[in-house]
Short mmCIF file of C-alpha atoms in Angstrom, two decimals:
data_model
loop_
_atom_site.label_atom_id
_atom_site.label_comp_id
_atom_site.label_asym_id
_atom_site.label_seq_id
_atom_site.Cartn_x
_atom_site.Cartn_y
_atom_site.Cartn_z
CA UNK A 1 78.63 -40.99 -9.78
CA UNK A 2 75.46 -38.76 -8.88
CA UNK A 3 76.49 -35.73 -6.73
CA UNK A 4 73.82 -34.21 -4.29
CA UNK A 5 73.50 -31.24 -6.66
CA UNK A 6 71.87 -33.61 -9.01
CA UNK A 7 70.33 -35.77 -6.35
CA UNK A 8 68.36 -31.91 -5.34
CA UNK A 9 67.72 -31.23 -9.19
CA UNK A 10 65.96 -35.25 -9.74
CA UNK A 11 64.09 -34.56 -6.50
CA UNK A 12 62.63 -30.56 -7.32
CA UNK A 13 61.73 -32.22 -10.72
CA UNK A 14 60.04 -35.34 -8.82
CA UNK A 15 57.96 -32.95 -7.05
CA UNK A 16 57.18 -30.70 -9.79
CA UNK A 17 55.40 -33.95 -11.72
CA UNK A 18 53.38 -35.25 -8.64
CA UNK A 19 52.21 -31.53 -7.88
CA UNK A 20 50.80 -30.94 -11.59
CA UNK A 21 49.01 -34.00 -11.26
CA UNK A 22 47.89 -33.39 -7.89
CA UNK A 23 46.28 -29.74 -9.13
CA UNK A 24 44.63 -31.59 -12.29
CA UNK A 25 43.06 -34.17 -10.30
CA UNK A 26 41.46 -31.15 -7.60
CA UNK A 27 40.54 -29.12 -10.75
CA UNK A 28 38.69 -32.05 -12.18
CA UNK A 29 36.81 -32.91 -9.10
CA UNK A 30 35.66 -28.97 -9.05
CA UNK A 31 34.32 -29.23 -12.28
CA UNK A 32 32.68 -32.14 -11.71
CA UNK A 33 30.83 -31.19 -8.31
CA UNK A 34 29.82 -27.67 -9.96
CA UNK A 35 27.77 -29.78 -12.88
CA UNK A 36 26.17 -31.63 -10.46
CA UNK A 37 25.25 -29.03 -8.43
CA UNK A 38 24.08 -26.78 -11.14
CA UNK A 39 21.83 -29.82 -12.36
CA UNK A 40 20.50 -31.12 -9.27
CA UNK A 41 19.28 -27.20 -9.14
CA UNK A 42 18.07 -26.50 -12.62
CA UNK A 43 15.68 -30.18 -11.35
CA UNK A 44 14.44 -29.08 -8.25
CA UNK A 45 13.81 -25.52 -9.70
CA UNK A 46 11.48 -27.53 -13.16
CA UNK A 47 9.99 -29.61 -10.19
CA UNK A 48 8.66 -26.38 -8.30
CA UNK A 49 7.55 -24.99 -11.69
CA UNK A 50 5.85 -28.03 -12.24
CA UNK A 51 4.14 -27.95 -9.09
CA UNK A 52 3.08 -24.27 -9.08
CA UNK A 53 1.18 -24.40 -12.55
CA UNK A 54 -0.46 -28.09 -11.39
CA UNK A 55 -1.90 -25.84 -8.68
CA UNK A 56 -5.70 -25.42 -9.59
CA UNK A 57 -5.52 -21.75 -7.97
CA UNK A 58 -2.81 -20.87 -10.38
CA UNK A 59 -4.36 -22.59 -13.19
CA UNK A 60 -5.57 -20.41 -16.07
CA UNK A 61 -9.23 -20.91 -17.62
CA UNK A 62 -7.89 -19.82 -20.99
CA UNK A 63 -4.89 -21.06 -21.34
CA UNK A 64 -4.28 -19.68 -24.93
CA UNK A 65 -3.81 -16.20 -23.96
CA UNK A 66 -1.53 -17.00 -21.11
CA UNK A 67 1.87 -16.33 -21.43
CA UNK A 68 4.24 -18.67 -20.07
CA UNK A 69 6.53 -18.39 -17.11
CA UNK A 70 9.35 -18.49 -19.40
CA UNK A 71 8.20 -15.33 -20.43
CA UNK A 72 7.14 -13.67 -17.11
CA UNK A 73 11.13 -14.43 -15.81
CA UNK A 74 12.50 -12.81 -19.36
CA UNK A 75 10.88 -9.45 -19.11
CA UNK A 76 12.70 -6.61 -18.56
CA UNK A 77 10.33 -3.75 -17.14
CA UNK A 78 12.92 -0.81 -16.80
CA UNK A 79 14.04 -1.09 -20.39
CA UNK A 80 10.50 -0.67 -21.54
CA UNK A 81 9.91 2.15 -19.74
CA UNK A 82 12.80 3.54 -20.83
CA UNK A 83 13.47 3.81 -16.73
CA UNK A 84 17.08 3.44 -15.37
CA UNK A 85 17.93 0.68 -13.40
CA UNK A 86 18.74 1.65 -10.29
CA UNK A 87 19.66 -0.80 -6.88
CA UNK A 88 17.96 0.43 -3.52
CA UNK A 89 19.48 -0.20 -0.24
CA UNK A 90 16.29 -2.24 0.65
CA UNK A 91 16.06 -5.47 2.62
CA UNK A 92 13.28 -8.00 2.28
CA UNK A 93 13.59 -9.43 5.83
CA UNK A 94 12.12 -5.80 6.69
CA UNK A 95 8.63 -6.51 5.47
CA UNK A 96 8.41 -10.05 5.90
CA UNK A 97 10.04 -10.98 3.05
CA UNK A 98 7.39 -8.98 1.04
CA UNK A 99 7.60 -9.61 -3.14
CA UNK A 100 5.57 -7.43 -5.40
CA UNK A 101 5.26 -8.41 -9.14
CA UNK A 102 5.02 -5.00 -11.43
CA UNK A 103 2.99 -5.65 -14.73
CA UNK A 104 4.37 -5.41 -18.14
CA UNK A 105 1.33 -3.53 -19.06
CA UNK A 106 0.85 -2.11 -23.08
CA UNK A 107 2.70 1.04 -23.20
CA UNK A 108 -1.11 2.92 -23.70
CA UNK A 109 -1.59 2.33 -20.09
CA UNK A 110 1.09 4.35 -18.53
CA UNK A 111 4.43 5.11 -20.57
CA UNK A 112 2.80 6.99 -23.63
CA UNK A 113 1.35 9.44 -21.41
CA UNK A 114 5.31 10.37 -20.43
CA UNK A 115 5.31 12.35 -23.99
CA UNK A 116 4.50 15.26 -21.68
CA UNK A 117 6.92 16.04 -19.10
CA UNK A 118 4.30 17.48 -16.62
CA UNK A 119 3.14 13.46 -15.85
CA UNK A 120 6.20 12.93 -14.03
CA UNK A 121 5.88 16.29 -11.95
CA UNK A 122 2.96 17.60 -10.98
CA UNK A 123 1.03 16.90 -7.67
CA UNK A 124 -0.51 13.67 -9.30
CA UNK A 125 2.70 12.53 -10.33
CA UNK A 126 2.56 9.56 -7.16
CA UNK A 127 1.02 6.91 -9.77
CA UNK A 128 4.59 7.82 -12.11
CA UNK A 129 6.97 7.75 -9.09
CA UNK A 130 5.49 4.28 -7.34
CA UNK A 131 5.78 2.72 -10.83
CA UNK A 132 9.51 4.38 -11.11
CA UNK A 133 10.06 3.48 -7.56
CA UNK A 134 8.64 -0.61 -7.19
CA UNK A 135 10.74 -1.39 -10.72
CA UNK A 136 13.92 0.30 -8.82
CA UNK A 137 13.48 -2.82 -6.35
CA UNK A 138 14.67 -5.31 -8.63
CA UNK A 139 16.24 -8.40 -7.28
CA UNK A 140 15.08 -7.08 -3.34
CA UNK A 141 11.55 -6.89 -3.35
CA UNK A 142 10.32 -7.13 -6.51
CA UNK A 143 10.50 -10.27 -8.13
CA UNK A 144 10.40 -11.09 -11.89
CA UNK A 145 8.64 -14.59 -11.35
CA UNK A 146 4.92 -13.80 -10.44
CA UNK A 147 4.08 -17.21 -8.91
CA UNK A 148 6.44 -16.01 -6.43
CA UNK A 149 4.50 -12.82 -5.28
CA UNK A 150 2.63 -11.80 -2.77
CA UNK A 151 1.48 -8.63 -5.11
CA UNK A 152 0.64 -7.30 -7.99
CA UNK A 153 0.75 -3.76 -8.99
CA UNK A 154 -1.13 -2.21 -11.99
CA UNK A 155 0.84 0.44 -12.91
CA UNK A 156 -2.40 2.85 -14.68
CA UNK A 157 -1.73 6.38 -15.18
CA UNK A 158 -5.17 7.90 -15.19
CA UNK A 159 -4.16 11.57 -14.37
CA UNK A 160 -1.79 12.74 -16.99
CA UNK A 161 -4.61 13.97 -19.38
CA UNK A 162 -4.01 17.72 -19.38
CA UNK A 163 -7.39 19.79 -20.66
CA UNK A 164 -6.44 21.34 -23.72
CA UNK A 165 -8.92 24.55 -22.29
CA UNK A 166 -7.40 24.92 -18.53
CA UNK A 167 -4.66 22.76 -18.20
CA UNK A 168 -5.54 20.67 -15.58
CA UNK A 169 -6.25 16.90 -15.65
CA UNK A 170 -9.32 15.18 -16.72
CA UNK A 171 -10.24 12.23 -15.49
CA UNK A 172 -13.25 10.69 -17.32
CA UNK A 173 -11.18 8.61 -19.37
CA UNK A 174 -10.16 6.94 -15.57
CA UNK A 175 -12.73 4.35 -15.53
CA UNK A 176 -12.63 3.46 -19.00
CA UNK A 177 -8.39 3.03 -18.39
CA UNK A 178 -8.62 0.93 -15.50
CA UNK A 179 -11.26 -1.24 -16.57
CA UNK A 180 -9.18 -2.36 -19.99
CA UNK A 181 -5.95 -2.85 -17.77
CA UNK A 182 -7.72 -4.97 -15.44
CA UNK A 183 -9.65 -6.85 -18.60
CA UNK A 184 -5.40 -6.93 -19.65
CA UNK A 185 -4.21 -8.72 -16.38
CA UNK A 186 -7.12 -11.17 -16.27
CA UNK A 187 -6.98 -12.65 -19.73
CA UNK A 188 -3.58 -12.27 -20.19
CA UNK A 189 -2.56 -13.79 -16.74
CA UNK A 190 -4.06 -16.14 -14.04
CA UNK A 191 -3.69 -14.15 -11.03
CA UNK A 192 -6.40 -11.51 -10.94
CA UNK A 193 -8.79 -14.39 -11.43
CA UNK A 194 -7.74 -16.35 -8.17
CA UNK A 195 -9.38 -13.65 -5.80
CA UNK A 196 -10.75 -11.41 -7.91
CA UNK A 197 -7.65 -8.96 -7.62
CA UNK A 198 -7.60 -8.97 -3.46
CA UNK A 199 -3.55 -9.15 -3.57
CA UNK A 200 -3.81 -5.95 -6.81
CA UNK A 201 -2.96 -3.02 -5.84
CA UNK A 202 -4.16 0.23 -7.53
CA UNK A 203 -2.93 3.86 -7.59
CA UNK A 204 -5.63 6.69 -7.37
CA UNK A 205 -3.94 10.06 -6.74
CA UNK A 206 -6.91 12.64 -7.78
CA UNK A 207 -9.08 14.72 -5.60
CA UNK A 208 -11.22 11.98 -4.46
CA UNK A 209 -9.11 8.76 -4.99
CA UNK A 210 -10.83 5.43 -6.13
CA UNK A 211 -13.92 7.68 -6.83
CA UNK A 212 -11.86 9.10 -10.09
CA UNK A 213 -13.84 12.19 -10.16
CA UNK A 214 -13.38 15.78 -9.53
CA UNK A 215 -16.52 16.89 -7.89
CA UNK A 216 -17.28 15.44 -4.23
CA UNK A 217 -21.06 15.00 -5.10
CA UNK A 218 -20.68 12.94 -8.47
CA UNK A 219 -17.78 11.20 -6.76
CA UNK A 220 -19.92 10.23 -4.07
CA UNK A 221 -22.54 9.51 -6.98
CA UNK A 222 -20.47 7.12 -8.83
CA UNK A 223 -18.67 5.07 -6.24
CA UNK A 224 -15.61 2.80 -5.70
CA UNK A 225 -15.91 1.04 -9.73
CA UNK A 226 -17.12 -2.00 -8.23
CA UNK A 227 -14.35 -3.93 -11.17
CA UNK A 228 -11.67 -2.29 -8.08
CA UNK A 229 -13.70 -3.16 -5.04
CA UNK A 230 -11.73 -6.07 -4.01
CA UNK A 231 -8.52 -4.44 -4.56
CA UNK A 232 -6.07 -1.85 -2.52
CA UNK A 233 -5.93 1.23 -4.06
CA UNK A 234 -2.81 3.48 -3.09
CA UNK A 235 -4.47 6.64 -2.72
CA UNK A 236 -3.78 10.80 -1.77
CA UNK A 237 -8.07 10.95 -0.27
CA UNK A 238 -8.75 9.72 3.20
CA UNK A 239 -10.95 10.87 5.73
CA UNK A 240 -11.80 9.76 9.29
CA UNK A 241 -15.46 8.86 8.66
CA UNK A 242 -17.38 6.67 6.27
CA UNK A 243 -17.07 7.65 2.96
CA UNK A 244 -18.00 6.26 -0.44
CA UNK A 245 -14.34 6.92 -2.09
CA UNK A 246 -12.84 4.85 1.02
CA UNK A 247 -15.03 1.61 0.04
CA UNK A 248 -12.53 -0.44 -0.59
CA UNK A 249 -9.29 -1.51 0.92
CA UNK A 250 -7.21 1.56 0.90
CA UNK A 251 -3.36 3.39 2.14
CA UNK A 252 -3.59 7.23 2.05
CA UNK A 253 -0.18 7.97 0.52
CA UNK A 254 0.91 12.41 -0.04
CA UNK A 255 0.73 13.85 -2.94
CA UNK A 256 3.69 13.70 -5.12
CA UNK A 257 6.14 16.90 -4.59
CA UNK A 258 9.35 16.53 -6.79
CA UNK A 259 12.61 16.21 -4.71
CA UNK A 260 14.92 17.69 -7.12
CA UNK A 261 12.71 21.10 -6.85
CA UNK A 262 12.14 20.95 -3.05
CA UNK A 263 16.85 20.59 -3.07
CA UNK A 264 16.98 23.42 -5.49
CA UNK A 265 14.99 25.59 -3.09
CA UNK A 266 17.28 24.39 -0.05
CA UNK A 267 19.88 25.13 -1.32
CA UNK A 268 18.90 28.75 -2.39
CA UNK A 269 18.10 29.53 1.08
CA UNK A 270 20.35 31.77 2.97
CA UNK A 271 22.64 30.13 5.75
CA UNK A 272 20.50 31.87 9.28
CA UNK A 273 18.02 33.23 7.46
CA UNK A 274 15.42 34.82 9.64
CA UNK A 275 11.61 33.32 8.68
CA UNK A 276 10.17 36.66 7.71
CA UNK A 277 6.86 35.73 6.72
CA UNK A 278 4.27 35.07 9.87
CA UNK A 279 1.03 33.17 8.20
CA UNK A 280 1.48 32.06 4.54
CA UNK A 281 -1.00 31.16 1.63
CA UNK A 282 -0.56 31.23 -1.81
CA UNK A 283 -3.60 30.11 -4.02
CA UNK A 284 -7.04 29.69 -5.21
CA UNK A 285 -9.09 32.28 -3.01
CA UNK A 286 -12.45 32.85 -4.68
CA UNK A 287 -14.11 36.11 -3.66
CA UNK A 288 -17.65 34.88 -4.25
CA UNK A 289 -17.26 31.15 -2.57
CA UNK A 290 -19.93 30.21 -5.68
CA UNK A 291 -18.28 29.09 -8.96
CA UNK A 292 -19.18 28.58 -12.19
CA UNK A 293 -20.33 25.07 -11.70
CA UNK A 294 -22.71 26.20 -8.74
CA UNK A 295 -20.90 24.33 -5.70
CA UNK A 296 -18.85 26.46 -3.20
CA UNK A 297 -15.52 25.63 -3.79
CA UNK A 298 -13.15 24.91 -0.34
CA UNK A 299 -16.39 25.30 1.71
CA UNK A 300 -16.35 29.04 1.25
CA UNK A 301 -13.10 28.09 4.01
CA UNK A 302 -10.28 30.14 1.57
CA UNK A 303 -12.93 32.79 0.49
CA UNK A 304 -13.67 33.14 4.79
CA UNK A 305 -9.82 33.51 5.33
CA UNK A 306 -9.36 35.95 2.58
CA UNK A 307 -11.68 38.68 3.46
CA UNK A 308 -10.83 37.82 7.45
CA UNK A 309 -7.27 38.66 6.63
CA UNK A 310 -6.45 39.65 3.43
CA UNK A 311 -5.95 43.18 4.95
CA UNK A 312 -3.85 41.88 7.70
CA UNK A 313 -0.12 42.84 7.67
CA UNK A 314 0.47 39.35 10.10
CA UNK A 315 -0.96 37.28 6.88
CA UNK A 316 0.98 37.23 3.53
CA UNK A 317 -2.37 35.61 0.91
CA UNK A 318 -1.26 35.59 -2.40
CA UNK A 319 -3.98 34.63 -4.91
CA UNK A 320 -1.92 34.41 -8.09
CA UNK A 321 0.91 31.97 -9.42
CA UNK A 322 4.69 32.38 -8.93
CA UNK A 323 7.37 30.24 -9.77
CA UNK A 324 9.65 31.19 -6.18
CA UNK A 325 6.43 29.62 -4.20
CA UNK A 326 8.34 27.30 -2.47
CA UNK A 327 11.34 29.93 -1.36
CA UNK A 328 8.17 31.75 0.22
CA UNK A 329 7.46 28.48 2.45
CA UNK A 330 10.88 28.23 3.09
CA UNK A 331 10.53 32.28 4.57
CA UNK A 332 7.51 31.31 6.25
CA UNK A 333 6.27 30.62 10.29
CA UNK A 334 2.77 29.02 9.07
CA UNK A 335 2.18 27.65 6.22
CA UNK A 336 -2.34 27.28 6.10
CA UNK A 337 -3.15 24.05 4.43
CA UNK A 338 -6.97 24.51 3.82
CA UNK A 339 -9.07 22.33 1.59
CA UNK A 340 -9.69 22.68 -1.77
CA UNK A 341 -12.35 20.28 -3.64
CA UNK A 342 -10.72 17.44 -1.79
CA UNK A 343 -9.20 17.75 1.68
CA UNK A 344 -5.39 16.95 0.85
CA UNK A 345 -2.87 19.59 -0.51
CA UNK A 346 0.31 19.30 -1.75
CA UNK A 347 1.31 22.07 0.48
CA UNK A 348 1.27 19.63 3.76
CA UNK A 349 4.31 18.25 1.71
CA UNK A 350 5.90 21.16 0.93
CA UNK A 351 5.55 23.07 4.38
CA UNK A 352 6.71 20.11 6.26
CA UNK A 353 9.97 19.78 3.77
CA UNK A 354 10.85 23.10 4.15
CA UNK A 355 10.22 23.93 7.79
CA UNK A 356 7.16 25.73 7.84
CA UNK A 357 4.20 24.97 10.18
CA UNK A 358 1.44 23.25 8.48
CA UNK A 359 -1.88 24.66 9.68
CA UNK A 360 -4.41 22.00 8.30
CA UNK A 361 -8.10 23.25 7.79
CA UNK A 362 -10.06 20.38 6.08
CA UNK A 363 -12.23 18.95 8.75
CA UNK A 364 -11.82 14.66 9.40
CA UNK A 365 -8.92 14.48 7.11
CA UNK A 366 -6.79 11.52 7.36
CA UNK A 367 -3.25 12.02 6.90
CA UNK A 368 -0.77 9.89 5.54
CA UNK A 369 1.44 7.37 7.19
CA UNK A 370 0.58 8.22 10.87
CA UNK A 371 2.66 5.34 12.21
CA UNK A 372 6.07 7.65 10.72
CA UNK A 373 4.67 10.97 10.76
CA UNK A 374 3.77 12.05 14.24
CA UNK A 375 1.21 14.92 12.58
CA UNK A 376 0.10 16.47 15.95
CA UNK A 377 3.59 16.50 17.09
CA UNK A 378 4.57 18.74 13.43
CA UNK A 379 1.21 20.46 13.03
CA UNK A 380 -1.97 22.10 13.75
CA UNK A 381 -5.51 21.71 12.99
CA UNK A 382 -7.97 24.01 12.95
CA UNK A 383 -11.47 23.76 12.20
CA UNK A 384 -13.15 24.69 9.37
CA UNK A 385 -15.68 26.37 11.17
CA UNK A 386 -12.54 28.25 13.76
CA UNK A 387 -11.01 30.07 10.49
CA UNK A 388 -12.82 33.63 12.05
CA UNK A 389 -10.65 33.16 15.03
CA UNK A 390 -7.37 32.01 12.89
CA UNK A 391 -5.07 34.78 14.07
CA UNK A 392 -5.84 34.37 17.84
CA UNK A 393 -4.82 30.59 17.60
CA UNK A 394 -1.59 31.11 15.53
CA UNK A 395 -0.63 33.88 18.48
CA UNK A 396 -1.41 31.71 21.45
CA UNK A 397 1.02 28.73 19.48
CA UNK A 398 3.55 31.36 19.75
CA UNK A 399 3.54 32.23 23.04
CA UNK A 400 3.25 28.56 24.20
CA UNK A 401 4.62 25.51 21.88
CA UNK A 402 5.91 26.74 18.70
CA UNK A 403 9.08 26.35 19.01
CA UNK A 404 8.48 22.76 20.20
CA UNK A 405 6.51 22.08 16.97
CA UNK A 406 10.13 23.99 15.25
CA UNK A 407 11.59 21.48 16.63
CA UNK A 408 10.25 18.66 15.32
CA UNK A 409 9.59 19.09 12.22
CA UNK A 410 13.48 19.74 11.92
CA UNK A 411 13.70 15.81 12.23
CA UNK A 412 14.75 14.41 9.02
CA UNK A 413 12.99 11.33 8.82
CA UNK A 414 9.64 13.04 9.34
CA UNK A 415 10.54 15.01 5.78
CA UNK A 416 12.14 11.35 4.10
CA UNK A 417 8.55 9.76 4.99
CA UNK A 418 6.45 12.27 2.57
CA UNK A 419 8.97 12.83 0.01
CA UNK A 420 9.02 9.56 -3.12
CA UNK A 421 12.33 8.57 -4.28
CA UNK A 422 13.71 6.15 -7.80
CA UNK A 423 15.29 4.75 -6.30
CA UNK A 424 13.87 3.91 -2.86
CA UNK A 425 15.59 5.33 0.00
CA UNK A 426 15.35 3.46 2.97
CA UNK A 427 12.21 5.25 5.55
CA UNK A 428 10.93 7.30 1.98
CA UNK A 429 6.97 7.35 1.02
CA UNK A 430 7.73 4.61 -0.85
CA UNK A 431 9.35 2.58 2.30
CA UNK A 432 5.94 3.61 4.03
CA UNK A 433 3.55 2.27 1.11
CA UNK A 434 5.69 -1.52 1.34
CA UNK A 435 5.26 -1.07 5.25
CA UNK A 436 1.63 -0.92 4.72
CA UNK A 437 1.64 -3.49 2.39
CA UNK A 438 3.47 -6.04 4.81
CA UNK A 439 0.43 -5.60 7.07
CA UNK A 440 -1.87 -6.84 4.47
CA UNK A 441 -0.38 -10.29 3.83
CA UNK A 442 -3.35 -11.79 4.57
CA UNK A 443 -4.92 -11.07 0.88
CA UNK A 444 -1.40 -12.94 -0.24
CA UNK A 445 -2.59 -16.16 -2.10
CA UNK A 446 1.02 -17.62 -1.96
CA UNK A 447 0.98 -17.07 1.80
CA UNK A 448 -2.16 -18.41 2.09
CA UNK A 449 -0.80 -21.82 -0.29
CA UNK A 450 1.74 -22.22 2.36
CA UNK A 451 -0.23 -22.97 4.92
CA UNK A 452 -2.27 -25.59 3.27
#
């Protein structure tokens, strides 16, 4: 005779069986649907390949040297470059879905000049940091599969040639450089050769930008290289009026100031300290405004302020180099910004990152990312030909609005907008440059595919 006890032990073991075959048959049917799935995608993904290189306008004429998309999606830029992989807290739906395709250029074209460490710091360094910054944006912006973007950058480093005789960079070998990367990205790849290069973008971050020369007059002389003209070049020169360096499509972007050097001087900076330096320069000052190569260099502007008040206890001009320069901003009221060769200075970066008053003297200058940087709200701008009358301006600021100005240059975005990042910090120079970018999505041949 069965008891219950055994009637409860058949039953437990009746449902054991029909539950072990009830999880098999669920796990097979999960397996089985994931296959599927994963096919019908790895199809529809071949089909869209398919289609994109049947596209005459992605077709290349030499199909030989073209590398295949296989390729393109395999490539791993940061490892190249020797750059750390880092995520940004980026979103795409922020510039329209904006996707930027970095080139895997020959290692001659941008990381052998790394060997020396001043590439990655000086006030040229922008062309290292974009390049450092845009391959941060992997998997947001930037996209590994070119057929997908709406850009391509050239990553060219044209300004880390130090002279061997005064240390600064030469440039001549600029043209030569750019022209062989762009020879590169034509033969090597069918996208330059859509549209001429209208969706390639360019940095230029010397004195006078796409111009790639040192001198105003044989800038001016030379020209945009008419290889670029179709291109955007991401560039430190801008004025407000026509200008043969601006002859093509162009962002003015600041100079490069390195944020690990602008938070050391932070945080050496005494809690309250009192700003104990009224009108601040530290530079180039020629006493004859004539140099060696015949021009006048600032436009005799540094050489005017200089003997106006280089015996004035209100003005602290220092015409030699010291390494606690930017502790002397940080100490400082004004902070003059005049022009050198070129208009732009690094020191409109470093005054407005450390709390001092820019005072801008470069006549039609056009300053970067105006949309972000509210620079009459921050600054003020004096012209070239006011300099005489210098120390009456700065006194009437005082008595009227200065402490307005104080105030908003204490706003931290203003300082995030000029300062570049790796990786990408979300309202950064580099944030600004893609914000520019999304505005020009008319040059974008896959936007322009869509639509057909």
């Amino acid at each position: 005779m069965i008891t219950q006890k055994q009637r409860r032990t058949e039953k437990s073991l009746c449902l054991k069986h029909y539950y072990k075959w009830f999880l098999c048959f669920f796990l097979t049917l999960y397996f089985l649907a994931s296959f599927f799935v994963d096919h019908d995608q790895d199809h529809d993904h071949d089909q869209r390949s398919s289609s994109s290189r049947s596209n005459p306008l992605l077709t290349n004429s030499k199909p030989k040297l073209f590398a295949s998309r296989a390729m393109f999606e395999s490539k791993i830029h940061d490892h190249k470059l020797g750059f750390a992989p880092q995520r940004p807290n980026i979103r795409t739906d922020v510039f329209n879905n904006l996707k930027i395709y970095v080139y895997d250029l020959p290692s001659k074209f941008n990381k052998d000049w790394l060997a020396n460490d001043r590439c990655s710091n000086h006030l040229f360094a922008a062309e290292v940091a974009l390049h450092k910054a845009f391959l941060s944006l992997e998997g947001d912006i930037r996209t590994e599969d070119p057929y997908e973007a709406d850009f391509f950058f050239v990553p060219v480093y044209v300004s880390c040639n130090f002279s061997t005789i005064n240390g600064f960079p030469a440039i001549g070998h600029a043209r030569t450089l750019i022209n062989d990367a762009i020879k590169f990205v034509s033969t090597q790849y069918p996208f330059w050769n859509r549209n001429n290069g209208s969706d390639h973008v360019f940095t230029a971050t010397h004195d006078f930008g796409s111009c790639f020369h040192t001198m105003e007059d044989r800038a001016i002389a030379d020209g945009v290289p008419k290889i670029l003209r179709s291109s955007i070049v991401l560039q430190t020169f801008g004025v407000t009026f026509n200008h043969p360096c601006q002859e093509v499509e162009n962002v003015v972007i600041p100079p490069y100031i390195s944020p690990e050097s602008l938070h050391k001087t932070l945080k050496n900076i005494p809690v309250n300290k009192e700003r104990d330096i009224w009108a601040f320069f530290r530079g180039k000052m020629e006493l004859h405004p004539k140099n060696i190569s015949g021009r006048f260099y600032s436009k005799r502007v540094r050489t005017k302020i200089w003997r106006s008040y280089g015996g004035d206890r209100r003005f602290y001009l220092q015409r030699q180099r010291f390494s606690g320069y930017q502790l002397e901003i940080a100490r400082s009221v004004f902070c003059l910004c005049p022009l050198g060769w070129a208009p732009w200075s690094p020191r409109l970066v470093e005054s407005v990152a450390l709390g001092c008053v820019p005072v801008i003297i470069a006549d039609g200058i056009r300053l970067p990312f105006p949309s972000a940087v509210r620079w009459p709200d921050i600054s003020l701008t004096v012209a070239e030909r006011d300099v005489g009358k210098l120390g009456d301006i700065l006194e009437h600021v005082v008595a009227t609005n200065l402490s307005v100005i104080q105030r908003n240059l204490e706003d931290p975005s203003v300082r995030r907008a000029l300062m570049f990042n790796v990786p990408s910090r979300e309202g950064d120079a580099t944030w600004q440059v893609l914000e520019a970018l999304s505005k020009k999505l008319n040059r974008s041949v896959r936007r322009s595919n869509s639509f057909l």
